[in-house]
Amino acid sequence: MAARLQGPRGRFIALEGGEGTGKSTQTRLLADALTARGIEVETTREPGGTPGAEAIRDLLLAPPGEGWAVEAEALLFAAARADHVARLIRPSLDAGRWVVCDRFVDSSRAYQGGAGRLGDEAIRALHAFGSAGLRPDLTVLLDVGEAQVVRRLAARDGEASDAIGGRGEDYHRAVAATFRSLADADPEGFAVVAGEGEPQDVHERVIAALEPFLAQESR
Ligand code: TMP
């Protein structure tokens, strides 16, 4: 592990959940709230966050030809993440900034590992190699319940969705189930936040989940 040169390391918060759980809205509201508290924040997303990772995002979400074999898909997510971690996330944390990230490795565990059936060990091995196994200080899982997931997927019919978001209901059910089991297995690393209701109400629940970190910050 590289030694920190100066000041305290920033906190790394990831927001996770299936399609249409409100992650992007909550990422923005959280970043704004942290900034209002005087915390320096880097807001980013996966796949993406650096020019190289954004280029890989395009390959993943609008694949050329018939799409990727699931192993290739997992490797591309891991490659995008490796660049993102090396060039943006670690330098920001080392400089004392907080990083708020819309999706991180737990998306690969839920989508490629769970729904794509590669298994958790394979995803963790890729993450160990690509990103030295970096974990968020806290993963906030926005949980909207199965009925709402199915409703949101149905309401999306006719909209142009990307190569992964457009997969079938069974795939997305498996994503949601894997997220829940990851959170159950690691109650310290995850905060499960009910994603139902008005964005501002959800935001208040997100802030409540972060209270232990915010309390340390204001000491
Ligand atoms: P987004 O639309 O939330 O930005 O995410 C893009 C899609 O990529 C979404 O369907 C989830 C999927 N995804 C994975 O399958 N594995 C991953 O590791 C990540 C970060 C996203």
PDB file of C-alpha atoms and ligand atoms in Angstrom:
ATOM      1  CA  MET A   1       0.000   0.000   0.000  1.00  0.00           C
ATOM      2  CA  ALA A   2       1.302   3.432  -0.924  1.00  0.00           C
ATOM      3  CA  ALA A   3       1.810   5.751   2.009  1.00  0.00           C
ATOM      4  CA  ARG A   4      -0.340   8.854   2.125  1.00  0.00           C
ATOM      5  CA  LEU A   5       1.689  11.975   1.664  1.00  0.00           C
ATOM      6  CA  GLN A   6      -0.460  14.529   3.419  1.00  0.00           C
ATOM      7  CA  GLY A   7      -3.774  15.105   5.190  1.00  0.00           C
ATOM      8  CA  PRO A   8      -6.550  12.618   5.828  1.00  0.00           C
ATOM      9  CA  ARG A   9      -7.796  10.371   3.066  1.00  0.00           C
ATOM     10  CA  GLY A  10     -11.214  11.215   1.650  1.00  0.00           C
ATOM     11  CA  ARG A  11     -14.193   8.887   1.950  1.00  0.00           C
ATOM     12  CA  PHE A  12     -15.326   6.723  -0.898  1.00  0.00           C
ATOM     13  CA  ILE A  13     -19.092   6.266  -1.197  1.00  0.00           C
ATOM     14  CA  ALA A  14     -20.711   4.166  -3.925  1.00  0.00           C
ATOM     15  CA  LEU A  15     -24.413   4.185  -4.782  1.00  0.00           C
ATOM     16  CA  GLU A  16     -25.744   0.936  -6.148  1.00  0.00           C
ATOM     17  CA  GLY A  17     -28.991  -0.614  -7.288  1.00  0.00           C
ATOM     18  CA  GLY A  18     -30.769  -1.974 -10.330  1.00  0.00           C
ATOM     19  CA  GLU A  19     -32.140  -0.017 -13.263  1.00  0.00           C
ATOM     20  CA  GLY A  20     -34.276   2.998 -12.445  1.00  0.00           C
ATOM     21  CA  THR A  21     -33.674   2.954  -8.695  1.00  0.00           C
ATOM     22  CA  GLY A  22     -32.802   6.660  -8.668  1.00  0.00           C
ATOM     23  CA  LYS A  23     -29.035   6.276  -8.234  1.00  0.00           C
ATOM     24  CA  SER A  24     -28.073   9.175 -10.471  1.00  0.00           C
ATOM     25  CA  THR A  25     -30.457  11.575  -8.737  1.00  0.00           C
ATOM     26  CA  GLN A  26     -29.254  10.431  -5.317  1.00  0.00           C
ATOM     27  CA  THR A  27     -25.609  10.716  -6.373  1.00  0.00           C
ATOM     28  CA  ARG A  28     -26.200  14.338  -7.332  1.00  0.00           C
ATOM     29  CA  LEU A  29     -28.200  15.178  -4.199  1.00  0.00           C
ATOM     30  CA  LEU A  30     -25.543  13.581  -2.001  1.00  0.00           C
ATOM     31  CA  ALA A  31     -22.681  15.415  -3.708  1.00  0.00           C
ATOM     32  CA  ASP A  32     -24.551  18.726  -3.330  1.00  0.00           C
ATOM     33  CA  ALA A  33     -25.235  18.052   0.355  1.00  0.00           C
ATOM     34  CA  LEU A  34     -21.592  17.190   1.047  1.00  0.00           C
ATOM     35  CA  THR A  35     -20.404  20.288  -0.805  1.00  0.00           C
ATOM     36  CA  ALA A  36     -22.811  22.387   1.267  1.00  0.00           C
ATOM     37  CA  ARG A  37     -21.095  20.983   4.379  1.00  0.00           C
ATOM     38  CA  GLY A  38     -17.755  22.211   3.092  1.00  0.00           C
ATOM     39  CA  ILE A  39     -16.534  18.794   1.971  1.00  0.00           C
ATOM     40  CA  GLU A  40     -14.609  18.641  -1.290  1.00  0.00           C
ATOM     41  CA  VAL A  41     -16.325  16.058  -3.485  1.00  0.00           C
ATOM     42  CA  GLU A  42     -15.542  14.303  -6.736  1.00  0.00           C
ATOM     43  CA  THR A  43     -18.730  12.988  -8.367  1.00  0.00           C
ATOM     44  CA  THR A  44     -18.289  10.206 -10.869  1.00  0.00           C
ATOM     45  CA  ARG A  45     -19.885   7.112 -12.387  1.00  0.00           C
ATOM     46  CA  GLU A  46     -19.233   3.632 -13.699  1.00  0.00           C
ATOM     47  CA  PRO A  47     -18.695   2.471 -16.267  1.00  0.00           C
ATOM     48  CA  GLY A  48     -16.906   5.734 -16.996  1.00  0.00           C
ATOM     49  CA  GLY A  49     -15.289   8.591 -15.135  1.00  0.00           C
ATOM     50  CA  THR A  50     -12.141   8.902 -17.271  1.00  0.00           C
ATOM     51  CA  PRO A  51     -11.849   9.318 -21.061  1.00  0.00           C
ATOM     52  CA  GLY A  52     -10.697   5.715 -21.492  1.00  0.00           C
ATOM     53  CA  ALA A  53     -13.397   4.313 -19.242  1.00  0.00           C
ATOM     54  CA  GLU A  54     -16.060   6.412 -20.993  1.00  0.00           C
ATOM     55  CA  ALA A  55     -14.897   4.931 -24.319  1.00  0.00           C
ATOM     56  CA  ILE A  56     -15.239   1.433 -22.821  1.00  0.00           C
ATOM     57  CA  ARG A  57     -18.722   2.430 -21.580  1.00  0.00           C
ATOM     58  CA  ASP A  58     -19.769   3.058 -25.176  1.00  0.00           C
ATOM     59  CA  LEU A  59     -18.442  -0.372 -26.187  1.00  0.00           C
ATOM     60  CA  LEU A  60     -20.373  -2.025 -23.355  1.00  0.00           C
ATOM     61  CA  LEU A  61     -23.692  -0.243 -23.694  1.00  0.00           C
ATOM     62  CA  ALA A  62     -23.835  -0.122 -27.495  1.00  0.00           C
ATOM     63  CA  PRO A  63     -21.733  -3.138 -28.461  1.00  0.00           C
ATOM     64  CA  PRO A  64     -20.601  -3.639 -32.000  1.00  0.00           C
ATOM     65  CA  GLY A  65     -21.995  -6.768 -33.658  1.00  0.00           C
ATOM     66  CA  GLU A  66     -23.824  -9.309 -31.545  1.00  0.00           C
ATOM     67  CA  GLY A  67     -22.585  -8.107 -28.163  1.00  0.00           C
ATOM     68  CA  TRP A  68     -20.013  -9.438 -25.709  1.00  0.00           C
ATOM     69  CA  ALA A  69     -19.537 -12.875 -24.269  1.00  0.00           C
ATOM     70  CA  VAL A  70     -20.141 -12.520 -20.526  1.00  0.00           C
ATOM     71  CA  GLU A  71     -16.439 -13.070 -19.713  1.00  0.00           C
ATOM     72  CA  ALA A  72     -15.420 -10.306 -22.140  1.00  0.00           C
ATOM     73  CA  GLU A  73     -18.109  -8.070 -20.648  1.00  0.00           C
ATOM     74  CA  ALA A  74     -16.729  -8.603 -17.137  1.00  0.00           C
ATOM     75  CA  LEU A  75     -13.185  -7.907 -18.318  1.00  0.00           C
ATOM     76  CA  LEU A  76     -14.266  -4.676 -20.020  1.00  0.00           C
ATOM     77  CA  PHE A  77     -16.003  -3.459 -16.841  1.00  0.00           C
ATOM     78  CA  ALA A  78     -12.890  -4.377 -14.848  1.00  0.00           C
ATOM     79  CA  ALA A  79     -10.633  -2.597 -17.361  1.00  0.00           C
ATOM     80  CA  ALA A  80     -12.756   0.569 -17.245  1.00  0.00           C
ATOM     81  CA  ARG A  81     -12.707   0.389 -13.440  1.00  0.00           C
ATOM     82  CA  ALA A  82      -8.926  -0.082 -13.292  1.00  0.00           C
ATOM     83  CA  ASP A  83      -8.396   3.132 -15.262  1.00  0.00           C
ATOM     84  CA  HIS A  84     -11.022   4.977 -13.222  1.00  0.00           C
ATOM     85  CA  VAL A  85      -9.480   3.886  -9.925  1.00  0.00           C
ATOM     86  CA  ALA A  86      -5.888   4.632 -10.993  1.00  0.00           C
ATOM     87  CA  ARG A  87      -6.517   7.995 -12.615  1.00  0.00           C
ATOM     88  CA  LEU A  88      -9.420   9.507 -10.711  1.00  0.00           C
ATOM     89  CA  ILE A  89     -10.626   7.666  -7.618  1.00  0.00           C
ATOM     90  CA  ARG A  90      -7.347   6.954  -5.796  1.00  0.00           C
ATOM     91  CA  PRO A  91      -5.760  10.329  -6.556  1.00  0.00           C
ATOM     92  CA  SER A  92      -8.918  12.099  -5.319  1.00  0.00           C
ATOM     93  CA  LEU A  93      -9.051  10.074  -2.091  1.00  0.00           C
ATOM     94  CA  ASP A  94      -5.324  10.589  -1.513  1.00  0.00           C
ATOM     95  CA  ALA A  95      -5.798  14.332  -1.940  1.00  0.00           C
ATOM     96  CA  GLY A  96      -8.439  14.242   0.822  1.00  0.00           C
ATOM     97  CA  ARG A  97     -11.489  14.593  -1.416  1.00  0.00           C
ATOM     98  CA  TRP A  98     -14.585  12.448  -1.010  1.00  0.00           C
ATOM     99  CA  VAL A  99     -15.586  10.403  -4.027  1.00  0.00           C
ATOM    100  CA  VAL A 100     -19.283   9.766  -4.690  1.00  0.00           C
ATOM    101  CA  CYS A 101     -19.614   7.144  -7.396  1.00  0.00           C
ATOM    102  CA  ASP A 102     -22.764   6.103  -9.266  1.00  0.00           C
ATOM    103  CA  ARG A 103     -22.073   2.313  -9.328  1.00  0.00           C
ATOM    104  CA  PHE A 104     -18.805   0.503  -8.565  1.00  0.00           C
ATOM    105  CA  VAL A 105     -17.570  -3.088  -8.286  1.00  0.00           C
ATOM    106  CA  ASP A 106     -20.747  -4.343  -6.575  1.00  0.00           C
ATOM    107  CA  SER A 107     -22.529  -3.723  -9.888  1.00  0.00           C
ATOM    108  CA  SER A 108     -20.140  -6.182 -11.532  1.00  0.00           C
ATOM    109  CA  ARG A 109     -20.783  -8.643  -8.697  1.00  0.00           C
ATOM    110  CA  ALA A 110     -24.563  -8.319  -9.138  1.00  0.00           C
ATOM    111  CA  TYR A 111     -24.788  -8.115 -12.957  1.00  0.00           C
ATOM    112  CA  GLN A 112     -21.913 -10.208 -14.313  1.00  0.00           C
ATOM    113  CA  GLY A 113     -21.257 -12.316 -11.204  1.00  0.00           C
ATOM    114  CA  GLY A 114     -24.873 -12.980 -10.173  1.00  0.00           C
ATOM    115  CA  ALA A 115     -27.216 -12.460 -13.117  1.00  0.00           C
ATOM    116  CA  GLY A 116     -24.481 -13.327 -15.664  1.00  0.00           C
ATOM    117  CA  ARG A 117     -23.522 -16.396 -13.604  1.00  0.00           C
ATOM    118  CA  LEU A 118     -19.768 -15.832 -13.568  1.00  0.00           C
ATOM    119  CA  GLY A 119     -19.795 -16.086  -9.781  1.00  0.00           C
ATOM    120  CA  ASP A 120     -18.447 -13.750  -7.151  1.00  0.00           C
ATOM    121  CA  GLU A 121     -14.965 -15.237  -6.999  1.00  0.00           C
ATOM    122  CA  ALA A 122     -14.253 -14.439 -10.664  1.00  0.00           C
ATOM    123  CA  ILE A 123     -15.365 -10.815 -10.272  1.00  0.00           C
ATOM    124  CA  ARG A 124     -13.334 -10.382  -7.108  1.00  0.00           C
ATOM    125  CA  ALA A 125     -10.268 -11.825  -8.830  1.00  0.00           C
ATOM    126  CA  LEU A 126     -10.604  -9.326 -11.694  1.00  0.00           C
ATOM    127  CA  HIS A 127     -11.037  -6.521  -9.187  1.00  0.00           C
ATOM    128  CA  ALA A 128      -8.014  -7.659  -7.180  1.00  0.00           C
ATOM    129  CA  PHE A 129      -5.878  -7.547 -10.320  1.00  0.00           C
ATOM    130  CA  GLY A 130      -7.345  -4.413 -11.899  1.00  0.00           C
ATOM    131  CA  SER A 131      -7.928  -2.165  -8.905  1.00  0.00           C
ATOM    132  CA  ALA A 132      -6.038  -3.781  -6.000  1.00  0.00           C
ATOM    133  CA  GLY A 133      -9.417  -4.767  -4.571  1.00  0.00           C
ATOM    134  CA  LEU A 134     -10.361  -1.205  -3.613  1.00  0.00           C
ATOM    135  CA  ARG A 135     -13.617  -1.145  -1.611  1.00  0.00           C
ATOM    136  CA  PRO A 136     -15.825   1.861  -0.937  1.00  0.00           C
ATOM    137  CA  ASP A 137     -15.982   3.003   2.686  1.00  0.00           C
ATOM    138  CA  LEU A 138     -19.711   2.511   2.270  1.00  0.00           C
ATOM    139  CA  THR A 139     -21.900   1.117  -0.505  1.00  0.00           C
ATOM    140  CA  VAL A 140     -25.407   2.580  -0.356  1.00  0.00           C
ATOM    141  CA  LEU A 141     -27.799   0.097  -1.932  1.00  0.00           C
ATOM    142  CA  LEU A 142     -31.000   1.749  -3.150  1.00  0.00           C
ATOM    143  CA  ASP A 143     -33.581  -0.945  -2.739  1.00  0.00           C
ATOM    144  CA  VAL A 144     -36.936  -0.487  -4.426  1.00  0.00           C
ATOM    145  CA  GLY A 145     -38.552  -3.886  -3.956  1.00  0.00           C
ATOM    146  CA  GLU A 146     -39.384  -6.380  -6.649  1.00  0.00           C
ATOM    147  CA  ALA A 147     -42.882  -5.107  -7.502  1.00  0.00           C
ATOM    148  CA  GLN A 148     -41.537  -1.656  -8.274  1.00  0.00           C
ATOM    149  CA  VAL A 149     -38.610  -3.030 -10.288  1.00  0.00           C
ATOM    150  CA  VAL A 150     -41.022  -4.979 -12.477  1.00  0.00           C
ATOM    151  CA  ARG A 151     -43.280  -1.902 -12.825  1.00  0.00           C
ATOM    152  CA  ARG A 152     -40.349   0.293 -13.816  1.00  0.00           C
ATOM    153  CA  LEU A 153     -39.092  -2.263 -16.326  1.00  0.00           C
ATOM    154  CA  ALA A 154     -42.580  -2.561 -17.842  1.00  0.00           C
ATOM    155  CA  ALA A 155     -43.020   1.224 -18.000  1.00  0.00           C
ATOM    156  CA  ARG A 156     -39.757   1.394 -19.917  1.00  0.00           C
ATOM    157  CA  ASP A 157     -41.171  -0.662 -22.815  1.00  0.00           C
ATOM    158  CA  GLY A 158     -40.780   1.208 -26.063  1.00  0.00           C
ATOM    159  CA  GLU A 159     -37.964   3.385 -24.695  1.00  0.00           C
ATOM    160  CA  ALA A 160     -34.532   2.915 -26.177  1.00  0.00           C
ATOM    161  CA  SER A 161     -32.584   1.075 -23.480  1.00  0.00           C
ATOM    162  CA  ASP A 162     -28.947   0.014 -23.563  1.00  0.00           C
ATOM    163  CA  ALA A 163     -27.578  -3.493 -24.116  1.00  0.00           C
ATOM    164  CA  ILE A 164     -27.596  -4.363 -20.414  1.00  0.00           C
ATOM    165  CA  GLY A 165     -30.591  -2.386 -19.152  1.00  0.00           C
ATOM    166  CA  GLY A 166     -32.628  -3.947 -21.981  1.00  0.00           C
ATOM    167  CA  ARG A 167     -32.123  -7.533 -20.775  1.00  0.00           C
ATOM    168  CA  GLY A 168     -35.107  -9.561 -19.614  1.00  0.00           C
ATOM    169  CA  GLU A 169     -36.999  -9.482 -16.370  1.00  0.00           C
ATOM    170  CA  ASP A 170     -35.317 -12.637 -15.039  1.00  0.00           C
ATOM    171  CA  TYR A 171     -31.892 -11.064 -15.479  1.00  0.00           C
ATOM    172  CA  HIS A 172     -32.925  -7.949 -13.545  1.00  0.00           C
ATOM    173  CA  ARG A 173     -34.578 -10.006 -10.807  1.00  0.00           C
ATOM    174  CA  ALA A 174     -31.287 -11.881 -10.401  1.00  0.00           C
ATOM    175  CA  VAL A 175     -29.408  -8.547 -10.230  1.00  0.00           C
ATOM    176  CA  ALA A 176     -31.696  -7.326  -7.443  1.00  0.00           C
ATOM    177  CA  ALA A 177     -31.450 -10.615  -5.540  1.00  0.00           C
ATOM    178  CA  THR A 178     -27.645 -10.620  -5.777  1.00  0.00           C
ATOM    179  CA  PHE A 179     -27.408  -7.031  -4.531  1.00  0.00           C
ATOM    180  CA  ARG A 180     -29.521  -7.980  -1.526  1.00  0.00           C
ATOM    181  CA  SER A 181     -27.440 -11.027  -0.710  1.00  0.00           C
ATOM    182  CA  LEU A 182     -24.195  -9.040  -1.015  1.00  0.00           C
ATOM    183  CA  ALA A 183     -25.598  -6.484   1.426  1.00  0.00           C
ATOM    184  CA  ASP A 184     -26.801  -9.200   3.821  1.00  0.00           C
ATOM    185  CA  ALA A 185     -23.345 -10.779   3.817  1.00  0.00           C
ATOM    186  CA  ASP A 186     -21.572  -7.489   4.614  1.00  0.00           C
ATOM    187  CA  PRO A 187     -23.733  -5.329   6.882  1.00  0.00           C
ATOM    188  CA  GLU A 188     -20.801  -3.037   7.749  1.00  0.00           C
ATOM    189  CA  GLY A 189     -19.880  -2.341   4.142  1.00  0.00           C
ATOM    190  CA  PHE A 190     -23.422  -1.758   2.911  1.00  0.00           C
ATOM    191  CA  ALA A 191     -26.302   0.462   3.923  1.00  0.00           C
ATOM    192  CA  VAL A 192     -29.593  -0.647   2.414  1.00  0.00           C
ATOM    193  CA  VAL A 193     -31.782   2.399   1.849  1.00  0.00           C
ATOM    194  CA  ALA A 194     -35.417   2.192   0.767  1.00  0.00           C
ATOM    195  CA  GLY A 195     -35.564   3.855  -2.650  1.00  0.00           C
ATOM    196  CA  GLU A 196     -39.329   4.399  -2.672  1.00  0.00           C
ATOM    197  CA  GLY A 197     -40.873   7.841  -2.317  1.00  0.00           C
ATOM    198  CA  GLU A 198     -39.826  11.364  -3.177  1.00  0.00           C
ATOM    199  CA  PRO A 199     -36.151  11.907  -4.075  1.00  0.00           C
ATOM    200  CA  GLN A 200     -35.740  14.291  -1.127  1.00  0.00           C
ATOM    201  CA  ASP A 201     -37.052  11.667   1.326  1.00  0.00           C
ATOM    202  CA  VAL A 202     -34.693   9.061  -0.109  1.00  0.00           C
ATOM    203  CA  HIS A 203     -31.860  11.590   0.129  1.00  0.00           C
ATOM    204  CA  GLU A 204     -32.525  12.092   3.838  1.00  0.00           C
ATOM    205  CA  ARG A 205     -32.254   8.333   4.343  1.00  0.00           C
ATOM    206  CA  VAL A 206     -28.944   8.334   2.443  1.00  0.00           C
ATOM    207  CA  ILE A 207     -27.608  11.128   4.667  1.00  0.00           C
ATOM    208  CA  ALA A 208     -28.730   9.213   7.772  1.00  0.00           C
ATOM    209  CA  ALA A 209     -26.776   6.175   6.546  1.00  0.00           C
ATOM    210  CA  LEU A 210     -23.665   8.352   6.184  1.00  0.00           C
ATOM    211  CA  GLU A 211     -24.003   9.975   9.597  1.00  0.00           C
ATOM    212  CA  PRO A 212     -21.100   8.040  11.204  1.00  0.00           C
ATOM    213  CA  PHE A 213     -18.726   9.345   8.512  1.00  0.00           C
ATOM    214  CA  LEU A 214     -20.135  12.872   8.646  1.00  0.00           C
ATOM    215  CA  ALA A 215     -19.790  12.936  12.445  1.00  0.00           C
ATOM    216  CA  GLN A 216     -16.085  12.099  12.128  1.00  0.00           C
ATOM    217  CA  GLU A 217     -15.661  14.768   9.468  1.00  0.00           C
ATOM    218  CA  SER A 218     -17.036  17.536  11.685  1.00  0.00           C
ATOM    219  CA  ARG A 219     -14.840  16.563  14.668  1.00  0.00           C
TER     220      ARG A 219
HETATM  221  P1  TMP B   1     -26.031   3.153 -15.736  1.00  0.00           P
HETATM  222  O1  TMP B   1     -27.057   3.231 -16.800  1.00  0.00           O
HETATM  223  O2  TMP B   1     -26.566   3.015 -14.358  1.00  0.00           O
HETATM  224  O3  TMP B   1     -24.988   4.201 -15.851  1.00  0.00           O
HETATM  225  O4  TMP B   1     -25.242   1.758 -15.933  1.00  0.00           O
HETATM  226  C1  TMP B   1     -24.976   1.241 -17.151  1.00  0.00           C
HETATM  227  C2  TMP B   1     -25.361  -0.214 -17.224  1.00  0.00           C
HETATM  228  O5  TMP B   1     -24.202  -1.015 -16.968  1.00  0.00           O
HETATM  229  C3  TMP B   1     -26.435  -0.688 -16.277  1.00  0.00           C
HETATM  230  O6  TMP B   1     -27.334  -1.526 -17.021  1.00  0.00           O
HETATM  231  C4  TMP B   1     -25.692  -1.528 -15.274  1.00  0.00           C
HETATM  232  C5  TMP B   1     -24.524  -2.050 -16.062  1.00  0.00           C
HETATM  233  N1  TMP B   1     -23.317  -2.376 -15.291  1.00  0.00           N
HETATM  234  C6  TMP B   1     -22.882  -3.695 -15.220  1.00  0.00           C
HETATM  235  O7  TMP B   1     -23.508  -4.581 -15.782  1.00  0.00           O
HETATM  236  N2  TMP B   1     -21.736  -3.974 -14.524  1.00  0.00           N
HETATM  237  C7  TMP B   1     -20.990  -3.012 -13.912  1.00  0.00           C
HETATM  238  O8  TMP B   1     -19.949  -3.302 -13.304  1.00  0.00           O
HETATM  239  C8  TMP B   1     -21.449  -1.638 -13.993  1.00  0.00           C
HETATM  240  C9  TMP B   1     -20.648  -0.556 -13.344  1.00  0.00           C
HETATM  241  C10 TMP B   1     -22.613  -1.372 -14.687  1.00  0.00           C
END
